[in-house]
Every structure is written in C-alpha cells, then in structure tokens.
XYZ file of C-alpha atoms in Angstrom:
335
model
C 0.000 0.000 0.000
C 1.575 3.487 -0.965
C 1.100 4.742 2.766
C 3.282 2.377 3.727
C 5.781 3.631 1.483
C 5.339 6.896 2.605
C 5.930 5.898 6.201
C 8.988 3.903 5.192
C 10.714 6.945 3.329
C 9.799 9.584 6.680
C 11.255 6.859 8.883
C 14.640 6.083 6.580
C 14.783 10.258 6.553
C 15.058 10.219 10.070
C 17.867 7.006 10.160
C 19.726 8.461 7.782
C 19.841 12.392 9.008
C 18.883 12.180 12.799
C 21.228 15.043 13.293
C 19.664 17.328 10.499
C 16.764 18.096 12.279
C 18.140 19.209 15.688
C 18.594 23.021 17.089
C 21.854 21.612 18.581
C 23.622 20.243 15.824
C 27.440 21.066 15.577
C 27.768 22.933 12.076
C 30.812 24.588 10.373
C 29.639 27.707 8.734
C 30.757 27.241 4.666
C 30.681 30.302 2.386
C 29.611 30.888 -1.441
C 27.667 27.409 -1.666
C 25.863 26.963 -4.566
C 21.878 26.360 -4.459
C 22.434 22.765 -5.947
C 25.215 21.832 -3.482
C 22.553 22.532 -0.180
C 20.703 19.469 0.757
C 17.815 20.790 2.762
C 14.030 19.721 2.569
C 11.246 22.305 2.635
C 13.398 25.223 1.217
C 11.694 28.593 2.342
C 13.104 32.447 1.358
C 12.661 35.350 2.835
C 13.799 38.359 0.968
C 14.106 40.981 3.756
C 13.947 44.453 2.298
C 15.561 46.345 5.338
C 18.821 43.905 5.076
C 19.041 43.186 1.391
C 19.510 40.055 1.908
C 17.779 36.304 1.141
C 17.394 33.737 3.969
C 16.205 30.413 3.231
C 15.130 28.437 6.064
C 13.397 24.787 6.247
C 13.509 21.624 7.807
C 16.715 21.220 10.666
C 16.027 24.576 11.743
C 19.348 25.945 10.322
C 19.713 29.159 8.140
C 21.587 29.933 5.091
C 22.013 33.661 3.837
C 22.120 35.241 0.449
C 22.404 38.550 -1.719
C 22.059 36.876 -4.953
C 19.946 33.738 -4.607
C 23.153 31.984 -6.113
C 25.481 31.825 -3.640
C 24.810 30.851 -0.089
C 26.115 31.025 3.415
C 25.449 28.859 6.299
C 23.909 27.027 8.024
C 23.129 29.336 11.303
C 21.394 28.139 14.379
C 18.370 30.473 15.000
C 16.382 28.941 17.380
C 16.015 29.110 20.841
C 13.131 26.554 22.280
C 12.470 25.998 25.616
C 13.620 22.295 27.022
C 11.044 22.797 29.718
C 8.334 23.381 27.067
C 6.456 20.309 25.302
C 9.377 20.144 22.518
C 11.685 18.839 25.613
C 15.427 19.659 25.049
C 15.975 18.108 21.579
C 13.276 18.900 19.330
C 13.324 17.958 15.598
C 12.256 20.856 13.233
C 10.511 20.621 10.158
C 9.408 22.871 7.283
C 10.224 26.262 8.731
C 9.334 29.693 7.274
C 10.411 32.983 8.649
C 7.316 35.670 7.628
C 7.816 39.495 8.502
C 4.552 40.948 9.859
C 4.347 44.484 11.402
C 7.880 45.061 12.885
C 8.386 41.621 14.203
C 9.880 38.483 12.298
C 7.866 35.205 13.054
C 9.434 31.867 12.883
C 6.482 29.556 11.706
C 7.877 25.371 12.485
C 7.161 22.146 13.084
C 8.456 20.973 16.212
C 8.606 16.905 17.545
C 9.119 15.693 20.742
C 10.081 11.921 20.085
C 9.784 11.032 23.784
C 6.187 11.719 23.978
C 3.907 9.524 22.656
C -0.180 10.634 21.931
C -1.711 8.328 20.607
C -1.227 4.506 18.358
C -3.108 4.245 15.161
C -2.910 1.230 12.910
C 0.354 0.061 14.966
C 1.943 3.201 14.371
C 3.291 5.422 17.727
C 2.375 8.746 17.072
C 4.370 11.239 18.633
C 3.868 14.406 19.866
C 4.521 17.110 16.963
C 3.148 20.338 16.416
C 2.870 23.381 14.504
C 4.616 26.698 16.403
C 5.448 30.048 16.142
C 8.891 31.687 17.657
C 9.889 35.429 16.757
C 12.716 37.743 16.808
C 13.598 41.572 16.086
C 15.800 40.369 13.400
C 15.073 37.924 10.149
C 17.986 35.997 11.203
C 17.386 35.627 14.866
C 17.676 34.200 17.678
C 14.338 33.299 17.679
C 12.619 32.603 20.624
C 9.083 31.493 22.392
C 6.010 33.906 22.879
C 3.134 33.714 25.032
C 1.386 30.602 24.436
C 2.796 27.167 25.248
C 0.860 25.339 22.696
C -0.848 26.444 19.623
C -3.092 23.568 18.513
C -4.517 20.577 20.642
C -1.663 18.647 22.354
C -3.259 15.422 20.974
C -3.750 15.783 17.810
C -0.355 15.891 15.516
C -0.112 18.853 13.557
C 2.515 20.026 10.678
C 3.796 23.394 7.678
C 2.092 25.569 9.061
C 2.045 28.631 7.516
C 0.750 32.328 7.226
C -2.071 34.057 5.786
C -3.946 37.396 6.582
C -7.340 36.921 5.322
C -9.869 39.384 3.520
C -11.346 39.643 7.145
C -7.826 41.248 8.317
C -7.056 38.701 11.063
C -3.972 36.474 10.787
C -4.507 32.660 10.665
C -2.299 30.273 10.810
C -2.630 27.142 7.633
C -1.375 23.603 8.732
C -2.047 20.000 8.426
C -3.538 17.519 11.016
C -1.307 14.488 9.972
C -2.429 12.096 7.688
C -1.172 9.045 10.734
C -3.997 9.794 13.099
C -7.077 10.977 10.990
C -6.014 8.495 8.171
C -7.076 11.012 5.599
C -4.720 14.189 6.413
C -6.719 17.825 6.223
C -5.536 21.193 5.504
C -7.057 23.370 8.632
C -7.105 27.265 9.837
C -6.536 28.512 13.334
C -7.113 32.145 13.684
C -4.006 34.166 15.337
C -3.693 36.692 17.911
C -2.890 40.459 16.691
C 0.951 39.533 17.713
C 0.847 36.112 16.894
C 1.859 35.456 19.978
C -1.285 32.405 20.108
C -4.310 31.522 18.652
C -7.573 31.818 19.567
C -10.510 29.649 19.120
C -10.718 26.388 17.544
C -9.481 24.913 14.165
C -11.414 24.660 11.073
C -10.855 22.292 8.180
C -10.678 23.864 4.725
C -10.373 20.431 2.772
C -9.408 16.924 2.928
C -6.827 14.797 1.041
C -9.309 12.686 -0.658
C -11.010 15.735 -1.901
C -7.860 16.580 -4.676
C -8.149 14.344 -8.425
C -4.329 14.205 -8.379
C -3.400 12.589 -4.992
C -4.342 8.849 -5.744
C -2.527 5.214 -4.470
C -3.516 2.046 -4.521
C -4.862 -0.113 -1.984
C -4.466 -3.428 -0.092
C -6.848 -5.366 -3.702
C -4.903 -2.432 -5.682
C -7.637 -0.325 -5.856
C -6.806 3.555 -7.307
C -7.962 5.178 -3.719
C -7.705 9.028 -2.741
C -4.378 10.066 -1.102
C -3.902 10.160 2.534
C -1.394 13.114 2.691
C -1.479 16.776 3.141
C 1.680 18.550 3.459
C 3.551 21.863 2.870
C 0.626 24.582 1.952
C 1.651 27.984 0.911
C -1.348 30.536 0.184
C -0.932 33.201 -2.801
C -3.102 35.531 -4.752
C -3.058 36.429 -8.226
C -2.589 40.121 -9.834
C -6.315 39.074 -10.800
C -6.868 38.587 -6.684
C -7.778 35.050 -6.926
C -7.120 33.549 -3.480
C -4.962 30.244 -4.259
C -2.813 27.344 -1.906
C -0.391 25.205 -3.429
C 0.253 21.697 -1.273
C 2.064 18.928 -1.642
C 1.221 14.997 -1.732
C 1.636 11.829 -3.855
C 0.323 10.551 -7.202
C 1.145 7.461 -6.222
C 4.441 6.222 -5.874
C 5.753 10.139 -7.447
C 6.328 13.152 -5.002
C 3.789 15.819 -6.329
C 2.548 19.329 -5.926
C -0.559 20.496 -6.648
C -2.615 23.451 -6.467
C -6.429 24.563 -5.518
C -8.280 28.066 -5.919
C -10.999 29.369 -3.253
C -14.672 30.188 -4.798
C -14.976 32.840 -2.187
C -11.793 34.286 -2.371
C -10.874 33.898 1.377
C -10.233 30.767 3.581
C -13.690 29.450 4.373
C -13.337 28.680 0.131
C -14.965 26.242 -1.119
C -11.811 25.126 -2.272
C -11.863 23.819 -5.944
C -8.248 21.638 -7.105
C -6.695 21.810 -10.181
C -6.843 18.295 -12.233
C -2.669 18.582 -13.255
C 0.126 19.137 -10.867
C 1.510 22.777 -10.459
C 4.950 21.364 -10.726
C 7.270 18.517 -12.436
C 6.817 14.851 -10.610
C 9.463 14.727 -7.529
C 9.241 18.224 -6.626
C 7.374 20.146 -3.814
C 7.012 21.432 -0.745
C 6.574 24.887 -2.694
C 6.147 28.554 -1.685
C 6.504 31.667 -3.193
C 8.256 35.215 -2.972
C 9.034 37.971 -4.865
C 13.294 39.179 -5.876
C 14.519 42.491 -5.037
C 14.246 43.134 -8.616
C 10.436 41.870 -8.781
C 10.403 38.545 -9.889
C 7.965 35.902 -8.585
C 9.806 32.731 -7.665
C 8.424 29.228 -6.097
C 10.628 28.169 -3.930
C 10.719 23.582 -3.903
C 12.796 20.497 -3.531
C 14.147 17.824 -5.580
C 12.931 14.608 -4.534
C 15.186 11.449 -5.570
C 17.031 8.300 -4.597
C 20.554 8.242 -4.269
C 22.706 5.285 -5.202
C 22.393 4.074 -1.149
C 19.339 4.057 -1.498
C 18.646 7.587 0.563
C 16.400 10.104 0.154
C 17.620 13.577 -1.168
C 16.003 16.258 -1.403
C 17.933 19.784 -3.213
C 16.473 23.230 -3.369
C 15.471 24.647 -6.529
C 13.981 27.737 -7.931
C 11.212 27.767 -10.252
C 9.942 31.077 -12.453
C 5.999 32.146 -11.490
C 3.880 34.118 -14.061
C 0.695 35.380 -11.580
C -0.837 37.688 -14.268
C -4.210 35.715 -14.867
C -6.635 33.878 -12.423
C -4.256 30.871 -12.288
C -0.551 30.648 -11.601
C 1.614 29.635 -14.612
C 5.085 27.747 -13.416
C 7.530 28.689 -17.229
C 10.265 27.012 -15.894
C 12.835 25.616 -13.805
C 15.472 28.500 -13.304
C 19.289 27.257 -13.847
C 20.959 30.625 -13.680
C-alpha cells in the first residue's frame, strides 16, 4: 500500500539524518555554496527588504544567507526553544518559514518531541509534533518562544504551518492535522492573535486529502484510492486577486505538488483543485516570494534516490507568471 511507502521513506529520513533536524547540531559555517550543493528539505526564502539580503530556512532549523539567490552562506542556528516546554530539550524541526509581519519576524515550524507519545493508530506510535510560532527583532534571529505554550490541541499531531492574513484582516495560521492519526490528512485554519503570539478559538478544516483528483494510491486489492497526505501549503493571490494554496502529496508512488483556488476568495473557500500538478513529478514542498528586482519565484525540492538508497532532497527555484486567475510555473530556473 503506498502509505506504507510513505511511512517507510519519513522513517529512513530520520535514520539516515537524525542530526539534520536538531537546534543543537554542531555545524561549520561554509561560504559561497551553490543552491544545488545545499541538501535541505522544505526550502523557504525570505527576501528581507531592510537587510538586502535572502534567507532560506526549512527543515533542521538551520539558516543559510544570500544577496544573490546563487550563492549561499550557512547554516546558522536560530532557534532558541524551551527544554522545559512540550518540545523537551531536543526537538526535531521541520518545514520552517520565517514571515515578517508588522515590525516583528515570526518563525512559523514544526516541532517533535520523540519522547512523547499521543496516541497509536494502525500500529503506528504517534508522537507528539506540532505546529509553532517563535519570533525575533531580526530575520535571522535568535528566535525565541512567545506567550502561548501550545498552539493547537496537544493530541492531535499537527505540521507546515504557515501564514495568511485573510480578507477579514485577522492572521490565521494554515497547517495540516497528519495524515497518521485521521487516516485522511486535512488542511485546517486557526485564527491568530494580533501579535501572533497564540491563537484563539478552535481549528477549522478547509479540505481533505481525498477531496484533490491528483493525490491517488492504490490499496491493499490495488484499488486507485484518494491520497492520505497533506503537506507543505503555501497561500498566494493572483494580480487578478484570486485567493490560491499550493500543497504537496503523492500521485502514487511520485512526489507531487498540486494546487487549488478558493470560490470565495478567502479561507472558508470552497476550495476547488486543479486536475494537473503545479509542478514537475518529484518536486514540492513549494512557496513563493518575490526578488529584489520583482520577480515571482516558487521556492521547492528535488525529490530522488541516491545510489544508497537515501532520500535527497535539493532546493530549486522555479519562475511564477501570476498575471491571470491561475498561476503559470515557465520554468525551472538554472541561472
């Protein structure tokens, strides 16, 4: 069965690169690396205005710095967690996006505590992960806790979640409740407080994994069957103002990204998915953000098998025409 698959690659991640995804790793800072020569999953860039400079952050919770996009230096720690906090004192960090709003940067995560165990579905030992928010004065840190110890319900394992202020003016935060417990992953909204500093009220799902025509596997009597993943979503609009998410999942046994449009033009959608993937097969995990010199770029990663038999996964920069209802990706950018 293809979740199977899934839960084997996650798993051989974590054998392979336990150390990646710690705020305590021992790194040597390296200077004027190439995009292609990073390996780093869930590549997200900043371009900070007041600093001239790009930051790409993403799963490890490391930083690399930029003034061209081309050449890159890093990784910095950023973060600061709390070991007396859920996360404990060794926290993995996934998918992380640094998002300026007002005069504060915010350091949007996903943080797992592998000591803490919620809950066992289908054999599996879910632990306790969750989407979090640090900030900082700076976009390159240290970034630290805020006000509220939790987020989102301490039992139910949450993931990417990202940013979006909302026709209604109030910040949300998007995220995933993991496909593992619900056994058919959502893509939900928590609204935010005025500083982000917690959220208030409850979540609300926006759509389900089986609802998208491009996320299929096969079953136990290999049956074509919906999807059970939702991962990475990154909210957009058009210079038309068409409210649009691109997310990331499988068409089977191919890494895919795909992309859906809201009716209503806000969050409550309905949302409606596009039939063909956004992107080429085996790369995702997208977002988007604009050069210094105006340029929409998507931000992704590679997705391949080395010769070991390991998972790697390469930042690369695609080029975004926005000019109609619908996002247009021309092509994979080399220079």
């Amino acid at each position: 069965m293809e979740y199977k698959k899934i839960f084997l690659i996650v798993v051989g991640i974590l054998m392979n690169f336990p150390a990646g995804f710690s705020q305590n790793r021992e790194n040597k800072i390296r200077k004027n690396v190439p995009l292609d020569s990073i390996r780093l999953s869930d590549p997200a860039i900043l371009a900070d205005d007041a600093t001239s400079t790009y930051y790409m952050t993403g799963t490890g919770g490391m930083l690399w710095k930029s003034k061209d996009l081309k050449m890159w230096t890093g990784p910095f720690n950023v973060v600061q967690t709390d070991p007396n906090s859920w996360m404990g004192d060794n926290p993995m960090i996934w998918a992380a996006e640094i998002h300026q709003y007002n005069d504060k940067y915010y350091y949007f995560a996903t943080f797992t505590n592998r000591d803490v165990i919620i809950d066992t579905v289908k054999g599996n030992e879910i632990e306790r992960r969750a989407s979090h928010i640090l900030v900082s004065d700076k976009p390159d840190g240290p970034y630290v806790p805020m006000e509220d110890l939790t987020y989102l319900p301490p039992e139910k394992p949450t993931l990417d979640g990202t940013f979006w202020e909302d026709t209604d003016g109030k910040p949300y935060m998007i995220y995933c409740h993991e496909w593992l417990q619900n056994w058919d992953g959502t893509m939900e909204k928590i609204e935010l407080k005025p500083d982000l500093s917690g959220s208030i009220g409850k979540g609300e799902i926006l759509f389900r994994a089986s609802d998208s025509p491009w996320s299929k596997e096969y079953d136990e009597e290999d049956n074509e069957v919906p999807n059970k993943v939702t991962d990475g979503p990154w909210l957009f609009r058009t210079k038309t103002g068409k409210l649009g998410m691109i997310w990331t999942s499988w068409d089977h046994s191919v890494y895919a990204q795909g992309v859906a449009y809201s009716k209503s033009g806000t969050l409550d959608g309905p949302w409606e998915h596009e039939k063909e993937l956004i992107t080429p097969p085996d790369y995702g995990h997208g977002m988007m953000f604009h050069t210094f010199e105006g340029k929409l770029l998507m931000s992704v990663h590679s997705h391949r098998e080395d010769e070991n038999g390991r998972y790697i996964r390469i930042p690369h920069l695609f080029n975004v025409d926005d000019s109609g209802d619908k996002i247009v990706i021309n092509h994979l950018r080399n220079d």
